[in-house]
């Protein structure tokens, strides 16, 4: 073949023009290799009906047939062409209508799953600060992110090493030598350890651990239902990831369902001549939405914030007399600590990393905002800048209120052309801007007929609906959500008053508790149960007169039972047969092939989860109180240590003693007479078949007859 150009120039030119493939029709993308073309034509006719199959067993006749088979095959093709009543040019199967319809349906299915169950990877307006698993929402640790981010460079280095070591002249390795495995950390390496009775740390896949514990329970001859009343894992898998991080759901799905009961508004309706409008802004949301390309120094950043406030006040379509800029407070011991760490902050970033001076260049903005200490200092700087520079630039009769950004986080100040004054009636100990914005909305409703709250947080939507239903807000309340891009505008105005009228009173009262029970910033979601399912299920349960309406009264002693009833209803028709979550776990484990994560949490784990949800709902439902008296979160689903608040996963052991240690520690003693060597004997358990002790084991489980003799004795 190397000398083909000189020995057979004609054939060489033929191959260079594509003569090594065969094109049988005029359709596109249908060239096939020559051997495949032979199989589809001559050989096909020879091996099909009328060919050599069943023709003869005489060798001479078969040889004569082989000499003419290409001619007979050609005649067969021509006869088939003559018999066709209509000639159609064959198209590639990928271009057929049926195939294109199937492909389109597959694309729609994949898109629907990603948008409904995953974090939208195509949303460039909300790009995560860290590497995130779009299916589970789990944030990668620093080590995992560094490992996965370096894969392209590691791959290129491995490629160069392979080429230089095996294919170039003077190679030092054989081409067939095995390529050494590269150690790469993935999300699977972020697992929480399980501690056995001897203090050893065991890291094991939750599903493997769950199945192994179930198998051991059969050998141990223990009550299977009792075994399933334990989580059988280091963490409750339906509520937490293997590394102990909260499971998350797409909260925006709930907002989508709530908005579906009314028409979408891209702008609020025109105001009447005597109507007044107040505008409330989530300050941290405004700062985080800034484009770092538009400012260089901290003064530039604060000036952009001030200009946006003034632009709102000067907008004739808004007709706004008051703008409230409300900031979060970043307490060192917060129930949102886990969520902040999930978003990229670490437990050690409570102190500022940079001193903020107006003329100083802003460092890496997104990295800077990961630390709660940096955010606290930045919000104070922005608040001081607004209070110092806004007065002379505000129109007459217009004012800006700043809350949460002063050195004393309780302070609230109003800035106008007449100066700066304190609003003592709005001084608040509330930590979250979510509740503080609602506090301001309730206060402003006595003066303004229209309230607009600028935020994208579904939590605020839930709280506003709760208070609108209670009649504590003005006649018109809108939530201004979405973002404006360079080419596409996704902003909308959600009419809270319209949605509240369209929904049942009981639903609105149950909404805060139901939202907290099924996943918010401080609580985990339940695996496999999205917010759309929650919305539909709760409305059905309320219509049927179920006991879940009790979750609307947070201080009621029946709240916990109502919460369990609500969660049981989320698992469908099978849950109707069950009175407890443990009953449902047993039913699903014995009648279905559901994995550990798909089973509901145990009663013990759910009680801790429900305590956290109740505590969070209590905070939301006290939004109208500037200084609410709340219990310490310790004992309400959290515990505190030197590093801060952490979730209490469960109060009982992760597995019963009969099966807990045997999942990892197999007995290896010879005769099992010394408890220091036999872990089963130490735990007071019989050795079982999977132990590695000898046949002379003195701790083996006796036969049924032997057990009867012991009972008789």
XYZ file of C-alpha atoms in Angstrom:
713
model
C 0.000 0.000 0.000
C 2.905 2.369 0.632
C 4.074 1.974 -2.987
C 0.577 2.040 -4.489
C 1.041 5.543 -5.908
C 3.904 4.364 -8.120
C 2.895 0.771 -8.872
C -0.832 1.359 -9.431
C -1.382 5.100 -9.976
C -4.898 4.573 -11.327
C -6.034 2.669 -8.277
C -4.291 5.203 -6.046
C -6.258 8.065 -7.615
C -9.478 6.059 -7.329
C -8.949 5.518 -3.600
C -7.984 9.156 -3.060
C -11.364 10.163 -4.574
C -13.218 8.005 -2.063
C -13.197 4.730 -3.907
C -12.726 2.753 -0.700
C -16.445 3.133 0.130
C -19.643 2.371 -1.752
C -22.663 4.657 -2.082
C -25.728 2.719 -3.203
C -28.299 5.546 -3.281
C -28.406 9.323 -3.744
C -29.349 9.884 -0.096
C -26.957 11.585 2.304
C -24.646 10.012 4.880
C -24.941 6.479 3.487
C -21.449 5.516 2.320
C -20.450 2.079 3.576
C -17.209 0.041 3.343
C -16.849 -2.253 0.343
C -17.062 -5.467 2.385
C -20.301 -4.251 3.969
C -21.687 -3.387 0.532
C -20.896 -6.926 -0.644
C -22.786 -8.358 2.330
C -25.790 -6.115 1.577
C -25.952 -7.034 -2.157
C -24.357 -10.168 -3.617
C -23.995 -12.136 -0.387
C -27.447 -11.127 0.778
C -29.073 -12.484 -2.372
C -26.963 -15.614 -2.114
C -28.001 -16.328 1.483
C -31.669 -15.360 1.288
C -34.647 -17.146 -0.303
C -33.759 -18.266 -3.865
C -30.068 -18.339 -3.076
C -27.751 -21.124 -2.016
C -29.700 -22.003 1.137
C -31.443 -25.292 0.429
C -30.296 -25.236 -3.221
C -28.239 -28.423 -3.475
C -25.760 -30.624 -1.682
C -23.819 -31.632 -4.819
C -20.370 -30.057 -4.886
C -20.207 -29.647 -8.698
C -23.549 -27.905 -8.906
C -22.590 -25.620 -6.010
C -19.314 -24.620 -7.715
C -21.150 -23.792 -10.966
C -23.645 -21.692 -8.989
C -20.823 -19.778 -7.288
C -19.352 -18.821 -10.681
C -22.568 -17.058 -11.670
C -23.944 -15.829 -8.357
C -22.970 -12.204 -8.989
C -24.900 -12.282 -12.254
C -27.959 -13.922 -10.730
C -27.805 -11.480 -7.840
C -27.780 -8.553 -10.241
C -30.792 -9.995 -12.083
C -32.619 -10.402 -8.773
C -32.007 -6.754 -7.901
C -33.250 -5.639 -11.341
C -36.437 -7.738 -11.061
C -37.163 -6.209 -7.670
C -36.713 -2.720 -9.099
C -39.087 -3.504 -11.972
C -41.778 -4.798 -9.618
C -41.837 -1.655 -7.441
C -44.964 0.394 -8.159
C -43.458 3.625 -6.842
C -39.809 4.540 -6.562
C -38.759 6.595 -3.546
C -35.251 7.694 -2.744
C -34.330 6.097 0.571
C -33.365 8.589 3.300
C -31.057 7.958 6.180
C -32.830 6.372 9.135
C -31.692 9.219 11.384
C -33.676 11.629 9.169
C -36.879 9.593 9.256
C -39.951 11.182 10.841
C -40.350 8.402 13.410
C -36.718 8.629 14.509
C -36.806 12.434 14.716
C -40.017 12.310 16.775
C -38.456 9.802 19.154
C -35.287 11.896 19.495
C -37.357 15.029 20.171
C -39.324 13.243 22.879
C -36.068 12.032 24.452
C -34.734 15.595 24.495
C -37.929 16.870 26.095
C -37.834 14.129 28.721
C -34.213 14.903 29.598
C -34.918 18.650 29.692
C -37.985 18.170 31.899
C -36.026 15.999 34.323
C -33.149 18.478 34.540
C -35.447 21.473 35.086
C -37.731 19.727 37.581
C -35.295 17.591 39.570
C -31.836 19.114 39.099
C -30.072 22.402 39.431
C -30.428 24.095 36.064
C -26.972 23.898 34.423
C -28.068 26.282 31.652
C -28.976 29.191 33.948
C -26.038 31.539 33.519
C -27.624 34.139 35.809
C -27.176 31.930 38.877
C -23.855 30.167 38.433
C -22.794 28.356 41.649
C -19.672 29.636 43.326
C -18.354 26.097 43.783
C -18.505 22.814 41.920
C -21.932 21.281 42.511
C -23.640 17.983 41.723
C -26.633 19.133 39.664
C -28.691 16.049 40.635
C -28.246 16.079 44.414
C -27.234 19.716 44.938
C -24.216 18.558 46.938
C -21.338 21.039 46.987
C -17.868 19.614 46.431
C -15.318 19.944 49.187
C -12.131 21.864 48.479
C -10.177 18.638 47.943
C -12.780 17.132 45.602
C -13.157 20.353 43.623
C -9.392 20.642 43.189
C -9.165 17.008 42.107
C -11.987 17.183 39.543
C -10.928 20.589 38.216
C -7.440 19.264 37.489
C -8.694 16.344 35.372
C -8.038 18.046 31.979
C -4.436 18.826 32.890
C -3.965 15.334 34.353
C -5.414 13.816 31.183
C -3.118 15.850 28.930
C -0.128 14.904 31.063
C -1.069 11.211 30.894
C -1.492 11.486 27.122
C 1.937 13.070 26.678
C 3.485 10.476 28.961
C 1.882 7.654 26.957
C 3.074 9.047 23.616
C 6.606 9.843 24.757
C 7.041 6.608 26.670
C 5.605 4.122 24.152
C 5.319 5.505 20.618
C 8.372 7.663 19.967
C 11.763 6.282 19.094
C 13.667 4.923 22.043
C 10.499 4.210 24.012
C 11.046 2.830 27.496
C 7.722 0.967 27.811
C 5.855 -1.524 25.701
C 2.704 -0.287 24.019
C 0.770 -3.063 25.786
C 1.910 -2.273 29.320
C -0.920 -1.368 31.677
C -1.510 2.335 32.309
C -1.255 3.051 36.058
C -4.486 4.219 37.659
C -4.688 7.885 38.608
C -6.155 8.621 42.025
C -9.043 11.064 41.639
C -11.300 12.283 44.428
C -14.994 12.451 43.543
C -18.268 13.181 45.326
C -18.301 9.519 46.389
C -15.305 10.226 48.644
C -17.300 12.754 50.679
C -18.878 10.244 53.045
C -19.587 10.536 56.722
C -17.912 7.901 58.907
C -19.696 5.381 61.093
C -18.180 4.535 64.488
C -18.441 1.012 65.854
C -18.450 -0.048 69.491
C -14.642 -0.254 69.511
C -14.235 3.342 68.359
C -13.097 2.522 64.829
C -14.100 4.881 62.022
C -15.808 3.075 59.156
C -16.481 4.796 55.841
C -19.008 2.869 53.768
C -21.484 3.521 51.004
C -24.915 4.102 52.526
C -26.682 1.666 50.217
C -24.072 -1.082 50.767
C -24.256 -0.552 54.510
C -28.065 -0.651 54.491
C -28.232 -3.904 52.506
C -25.523 -5.542 54.605
C -27.293 -4.646 57.832
C -30.529 -6.115 56.529
C -28.721 -9.320 55.562
C -27.104 -9.575 58.993
C -30.462 -9.046 60.714
C -31.705 -12.225 59.029
C -28.724 -14.214 60.326
C -29.110 -12.745 63.808
C -32.733 -13.851 63.951
C -33.985 -10.444 65.108
C -37.253 -8.676 64.418
C -36.979 -7.247 60.892
C -39.458 -4.467 61.647
C -37.437 -3.500 64.715
C -34.256 -3.385 62.614
C -35.914 -1.028 60.127
C -36.832 1.345 62.948
C -33.129 2.278 62.887
C -31.574 4.278 60.066
C -28.930 1.575 59.404
C -26.546 4.257 58.169
C -24.175 6.885 59.487
C -26.730 9.561 58.507
C -30.455 9.409 57.652
C -30.042 8.850 53.876
C -33.450 10.279 52.984
C -32.526 13.612 54.633
C -28.726 13.890 54.329
C -25.973 13.070 51.884
C -23.280 10.585 52.850
C -20.996 13.427 53.957
C -23.649 14.784 56.346
C -24.713 17.681 54.096
C -28.403 18.585 53.892
C -30.338 17.219 50.942
C -31.703 20.081 48.880
C -34.631 20.513 46.539
C -35.567 23.153 44.001
C -37.519 25.674 46.086
C -38.435 27.605 42.937
C -40.784 24.751 41.965
C -43.074 25.773 44.812
C -43.044 29.372 43.592
C -43.936 28.156 40.098
C -46.953 26.244 41.419
C -48.095 29.170 43.552
C -47.767 31.569 40.631
C -49.785 29.245 38.386
C -53.042 30.290 40.085
C -52.770 33.800 38.624
C -51.630 35.535 35.459
C -47.979 36.452 35.053
C -47.238 40.175 35.226
C -44.129 41.634 33.626
C -44.957 44.993 35.256
C -47.268 46.061 38.079
C -50.594 47.631 37.062
C -50.611 51.444 36.736
C -51.031 53.255 40.046
C -53.905 55.592 40.739
C -53.250 59.256 41.474
C -53.749 58.923 45.233
C -51.984 55.568 45.679
C -48.584 55.394 47.310
C -45.944 52.714 46.735
C -43.159 51.470 49.009
C -40.314 49.384 47.618
C -38.368 46.913 49.809
C -35.098 45.374 48.602
C -33.122 42.349 49.778
C -29.794 44.152 50.236
C -27.539 41.110 50.046
C -29.359 39.914 46.940
C -28.749 43.309 45.332
C -25.023 43.220 46.173
C -24.549 39.643 44.973
C -26.256 40.450 41.659
C -23.714 43.181 40.856
C -21.431 42.612 37.897
C -17.828 42.847 39.105
C -16.821 44.242 35.703
C -18.745 47.445 36.494
C -16.748 48.513 39.553
C -13.126 48.611 40.602
C -13.035 50.020 44.140
C -15.338 49.650 47.124
C -16.525 53.224 46.557
C -17.518 52.282 43.008
C -19.487 49.313 44.318
C -21.381 51.380 46.915
C -22.065 54.106 44.340
C -23.738 51.579 42.024
C -26.018 50.492 44.883
C -26.937 54.107 45.669
C -27.662 54.920 42.023
C -30.022 51.956 41.773
C -31.942 53.153 44.823
C -32.252 56.670 43.396
C -33.299 55.277 39.995
C -36.190 53.433 41.646
C -37.309 56.584 43.455
C -37.209 58.607 40.215
C -39.046 55.990 38.130
C -42.464 57.520 37.260
C -43.971 54.087 36.559
C -43.205 52.974 40.098
C -44.297 56.211 41.796
C -42.297 55.149 44.850
C -41.894 57.400 47.870
C -39.885 55.030 50.033
C -37.172 52.438 49.376
C -36.097 50.110 52.199
C -32.712 48.424 51.911
C -32.736 45.412 54.256
C -29.610 43.366 54.986
C -28.972 40.018 56.670
C -27.099 39.704 59.928
C -24.354 37.079 59.990
C -24.375 35.665 63.495
C -21.514 33.323 64.365
C -23.924 30.694 65.716
C -26.706 30.402 63.168
C -29.130 27.689 62.075
C -28.114 28.594 58.507
C -24.444 27.734 59.068
C -24.771 24.450 57.164
C -26.385 26.184 54.189
C -23.706 28.884 54.103
C -20.983 26.247 54.109
C -22.812 24.429 51.305
C -22.701 27.651 49.284
C -18.950 27.890 49.671
C -18.198 29.411 53.079
C -16.114 27.526 55.633
C -16.367 27.411 59.380
C -13.153 29.460 59.664
C -14.351 32.354 57.464
C -16.268 34.194 60.194
C -13.505 36.827 60.404
C -12.894 39.332 57.574
C -9.955 38.619 55.278
C -9.588 42.186 53.952
C -9.914 45.665 55.401
C -12.484 47.647 53.433
C -11.416 51.159 52.423
C -13.365 53.146 49.847
C -10.445 53.747 47.481
C -9.117 50.193 47.787
C -9.548 47.801 44.872
C -12.122 45.084 45.448
C -10.410 41.655 45.526
C -11.848 38.582 43.831
C -15.488 39.521 44.397
C -17.088 36.071 44.421
C -14.365 34.621 46.629
C -14.598 37.664 48.887
C -18.333 37.123 49.446
C -17.847 33.546 50.664
C -16.766 34.703 54.124
C -19.482 35.894 56.494
C -16.993 38.290 58.093
C -16.316 39.931 54.725
C -20.028 40.215 53.965
C -20.764 41.835 57.323
C -18.053 44.460 56.799
C -19.129 45.082 53.202
C -22.783 45.591 54.165
C -21.767 48.049 56.891
C -19.621 49.951 54.394
C -22.440 50.130 51.825
C -24.934 51.209 54.502
C -22.626 53.983 55.730
C -22.018 55.136 52.152
C -25.750 55.332 51.428
C -26.525 57.170 54.669
C -23.678 59.638 54.064
C -24.246 60.408 50.378
C -27.952 59.837 49.690
C -29.437 62.856 51.508
C -28.330 65.544 49.047
C -29.316 63.490 45.999
C -32.788 62.308 46.994
C -35.862 64.028 45.523
C -38.033 65.986 47.925
C -40.486 63.822 49.818
C -38.528 60.645 49.023
C -36.611 58.554 51.557
C -34.325 55.531 51.874
C -34.490 53.231 54.895
C -31.416 51.148 55.800
C -31.871 48.142 58.105
C -29.422 45.500 59.310
C -26.315 47.139 57.870
C -25.313 49.388 60.764
C -22.676 48.522 63.347
C -25.502 47.626 65.688
C -27.444 45.161 63.554
C -30.709 46.072 65.282
C -30.638 49.694 64.134
C -32.860 51.072 61.372
C -32.235 54.526 59.904
C -34.194 56.636 57.430
C -32.347 58.981 55.080
C -34.082 61.911 53.395
C -33.195 65.385 52.178
C -33.739 66.537 55.761
C -31.074 64.246 57.212
C -30.829 60.871 58.961
C -33.210 59.710 61.695
C -33.648 56.532 63.720
C -36.758 54.355 63.372
C -36.850 52.837 66.856
C -40.134 51.022 66.239
C -38.395 48.873 63.594
C -35.297 48.016 65.624
C -35.119 44.238 65.323
C -33.138 41.250 66.553
C -34.182 39.169 63.530
C -31.207 37.597 61.758
C -32.621 36.990 58.288
C -33.512 39.668 55.771
C -36.430 37.425 54.741
C -38.363 38.051 57.956
C -37.129 41.596 58.356
C -38.447 42.592 54.914
C -41.863 41.237 55.919
C -41.653 43.237 59.168
C -41.070 46.406 57.115
C -43.866 45.465 54.697
C -46.325 45.104 57.600
C -45.214 48.427 59.074
C -45.429 50.259 55.727
C -48.885 48.820 54.965
C -50.428 51.356 57.356
C -49.163 54.206 55.167
C -48.755 52.820 51.652
C -51.457 51.168 49.538
C -48.968 49.206 47.465
C -45.905 47.280 48.671
C -43.302 45.818 46.292
C -40.718 43.407 47.726
C -37.650 42.846 45.535
C -36.307 39.323 46.082
C -36.066 35.934 44.391
C -36.358 33.877 47.578
C -39.267 31.435 47.722
C -39.128 31.660 51.529
C -40.239 35.308 51.327
C -43.096 34.373 48.985
C -44.303 31.809 51.537
C -44.121 34.299 54.435
C -45.906 37.035 52.469
C -48.757 34.675 51.577
C -49.067 33.666 55.241
C -49.368 37.269 56.419
C -51.553 38.361 53.508
C -53.998 35.615 54.481
C -53.935 36.894 58.067
C -54.875 40.387 56.861
C -51.706 42.059 58.135
C -50.545 43.456 54.779
C -51.914 46.197 52.553
C -54.429 45.781 49.726
C -51.745 45.265 47.059
C -48.471 43.408 47.608
C -46.173 42.339 44.789
C -42.981 40.314 44.887
C -40.582 41.596 42.223
C -38.549 38.555 41.105
C -36.252 37.544 38.268
C -33.339 39.232 36.518
C -32.737 41.366 33.468
C -30.001 40.130 31.162
C -28.336 41.804 28.211
C -30.636 40.121 25.722
C -33.417 38.470 27.749
C -35.514 39.895 30.575
C -36.923 37.412 33.064
C -38.352 39.877 35.573
C -41.913 39.451 36.808
C -44.220 40.842 39.484
C -45.983 38.184 41.566
C -49.326 39.477 42.935
C -49.359 38.135 46.488
C -52.879 39.474 47.156
C -54.283 37.660 44.108
C -52.653 34.328 45.002
C -53.845 34.562 48.618
C -57.428 35.044 47.455
C -57.187 32.074 45.072
C -55.844 29.655 47.694
C -57.655 28.183 50.677
C -57.137 29.836 54.065
C -56.038 26.514 55.560
C -53.459 26.064 52.817
C -51.921 29.493 53.424
C -51.726 28.831 57.164
C -50.098 25.416 56.621
C -47.648 26.725 54.028
C -44.751 27.862 56.317
C -44.635 24.541 58.200
C -45.052 22.468 55.037
C -42.303 24.424 53.279
C -39.906 23.984 56.209
C -40.715 20.264 56.521
C -39.928 19.613 52.854
C -36.749 21.651 52.515
C -35.555 25.229 52.973
C -32.212 26.884 53.774
C -32.043 25.558 57.342
C -33.758 22.197 56.864
C -33.239 19.275 54.525
C -35.592 18.077 51.844
C -36.883 14.512 51.688
C -35.287 12.455 48.928
C -37.471 12.050 45.848
C -40.165 14.488 47.009
C -40.089 17.788 45.124
C -41.957 20.975 45.865
C -44.500 20.365 43.095
C -45.469 17.096 44.767
C -45.700 18.899 48.105
C -48.019 21.561 46.692
C -50.358 19.062 45.012
C -50.426 16.654 47.959
C -51.169 19.312 50.578
C -54.063 20.757 48.608
C -55.553 17.272 48.194
C -55.095 16.448 51.872
C -56.748 19.709 52.916
C -59.680 19.129 50.558
C -60.166 15.648 52.023
C -60.284 17.065 55.557
C -57.065 15.399 56.688
C -55.451 16.191 60.031
C -52.546 18.035 58.380
C -54.340 21.341 58.972
C -52.850 21.067 62.455
C -49.454 22.131 61.095
C -50.918 25.601 60.640
C -50.895 26.091 64.408
C -47.197 25.909 65.251
C -47.695 26.139 69.016
C -50.300 23.369 69.120
C -49.326 20.155 70.981
C -50.789 18.207 68.038
C -48.367 19.846 65.584
C -45.904 16.927 65.518
C -48.609 14.353 64.720
C -50.001 16.630 62.013
C -46.506 16.972 60.528
C -46.139 13.181 60.388
C -49.531 12.902 58.729
C -48.465 15.472 56.133
C -45.231 13.627 55.306
C -46.971 10.248 55.175
C -49.341 11.684 52.584
C -46.400 12.617 50.374
C -45.568 8.918 49.839
C -48.756 8.097 47.953
C -51.482 5.495 48.350
C -49.386 2.891 50.200
C -48.922 5.289 53.093
C -52.685 5.227 53.780
C -52.232 1.799 55.382
C -49.578 3.078 57.808
C -49.876 5.034 61.027
C -46.172 5.767 61.504
C -43.130 6.326 59.337
C -41.582 3.137 60.741
C -44.603 1.194 59.500
C -44.181 2.757 56.069
C -40.449 1.919 56.018
C -41.239 -1.712 56.773
C -44.009 -1.852 54.150
C -41.879 -0.333 51.379
C -38.795 -2.403 52.274
C -40.735 -5.675 52.142
C -43.005 -5.016 49.148
C -40.812 -2.937 46.831
C -37.186 -2.762 45.711
C -36.656 0.809 46.925
C -33.159 1.798 47.999
C -32.249 3.156 51.426
C -32.528 6.764 50.242
C -36.019 6.168 48.838
C -37.382 4.930 52.170
C -38.820 7.549 54.531
C -36.767 8.534 57.589
C -37.277 6.672 60.835
C -39.544 8.125 63.493
C -36.462 9.072 65.517
C -34.728 10.903 62.661
C -37.969 12.541 61.548
C -38.645 13.883 65.047
C -35.346 15.784 64.943
C -36.074 16.976 61.404
C -39.555 18.107 62.427
C -38.168 19.999 65.426
C -35.885 21.925 63.075
C -38.747 22.615 60.670
C -40.973 23.794 63.514
C -38.263 26.102 64.810
C -37.772 27.616 61.342
C -41.534 28.008 60.801
C -41.752 29.690 64.202
C -39.179 32.267 63.072
C -41.159 32.956 59.889
C -44.470 33.251 61.716
C -42.960 35.768 64.166
C -41.877 38.113 61.367
C -44.346 40.763 62.595
C -42.561 40.920 65.966
C -39.416 43.121 65.862
C -37.790 41.324 68.778
C -39.311 37.843 69.008
C -38.548 35.695 72.040
C -37.338 32.429 70.518
C -36.044 29.334 72.264
C -32.419 28.308 71.954
C -32.102 26.054 68.869
C -30.190 23.531 71.010
C -32.708 20.816 71.748
C -34.832 21.835 68.753
C -33.026 19.587 66.295
C -29.559 21.117 66.754
C -26.642 20.735 69.136
C -23.774 23.118 69.750
C -20.039 22.438 70.032
C -16.892 24.535 69.740
C -17.367 24.959 65.964
C -21.008 26.110 66.148
C -24.472 24.641 65.592
C -24.953 21.247 63.950
C -27.989 19.148 63.105
C -28.918 16.349 65.483
C -29.292 13.455 63.048
C -30.972 11.003 65.432
C -30.968 10.245 69.133
C -30.837 6.437 69.053
C -27.988 4.326 67.672
C -27.613 4.030 63.908
C -28.345 0.284 64.111
C -29.377 -2.167 66.851
C -26.602 -3.894 68.784
C -27.490 -7.246 67.237
C -26.333 -6.102 63.804
C -24.310 -2.916 64.331
C -20.715 -4.151 64.477
C -20.961 -7.323 62.445
C -21.318 -5.321 59.243
C -17.627 -4.557 59.373
C -16.039 -6.524 62.240
C -16.210 -10.250 61.578
C -15.214 -12.649 64.337
C -11.795 -14.192 63.543
C -11.037 -15.964 66.820
C -10.345 -19.681 66.713
C -12.652 -21.097 69.384
C -14.365 -17.851 70.473
C -13.719 -18.283 74.172
C -11.966 -14.960 74.818
C -14.106 -11.811 74.558
C -11.004 -9.729 73.858
C -10.571 -11.579 70.553
C -14.176 -12.448 69.680
C -16.227 -9.319 68.918
C -19.461 -11.330 68.906
C -18.794 -12.696 72.397
C -17.876 -9.204 73.576
C -21.229 -7.879 72.322
C -23.114 -10.791 73.897
C -24.146 -12.179 70.493
C -23.960 -15.612 68.878
C -21.429 -16.092 66.081
C -23.102 -16.532 62.697
C -22.285 -18.094 59.335
C -20.428 -15.078 57.934
C -17.969 -15.003 60.854
C -14.498 -16.320 60.097
C -14.022 -18.382 63.265
C -13.197 -22.088 63.095
C -15.607 -25.006 63.148
C -14.774 -25.515 66.828
C -16.352 -22.164 67.776
C -17.726 -22.282 71.313
C -20.017 -19.306 70.675
C -21.918 -20.719 67.704
C -25.683 -20.420 67.681
C -27.152 -23.700 69.074
C -29.607 -25.730 67.066
C -33.332 -25.226 67.784
C -33.280 -28.373 69.919
C -30.353 -27.008 71.898
C -32.185 -23.738 72.499
C -35.197 -25.641 73.830
C -32.927 -27.539 76.230
C -31.474 -24.249 77.483
C -34.960 -22.823 78.026
C -35.972 -25.942 79.940
C -32.909 -25.665 82.134
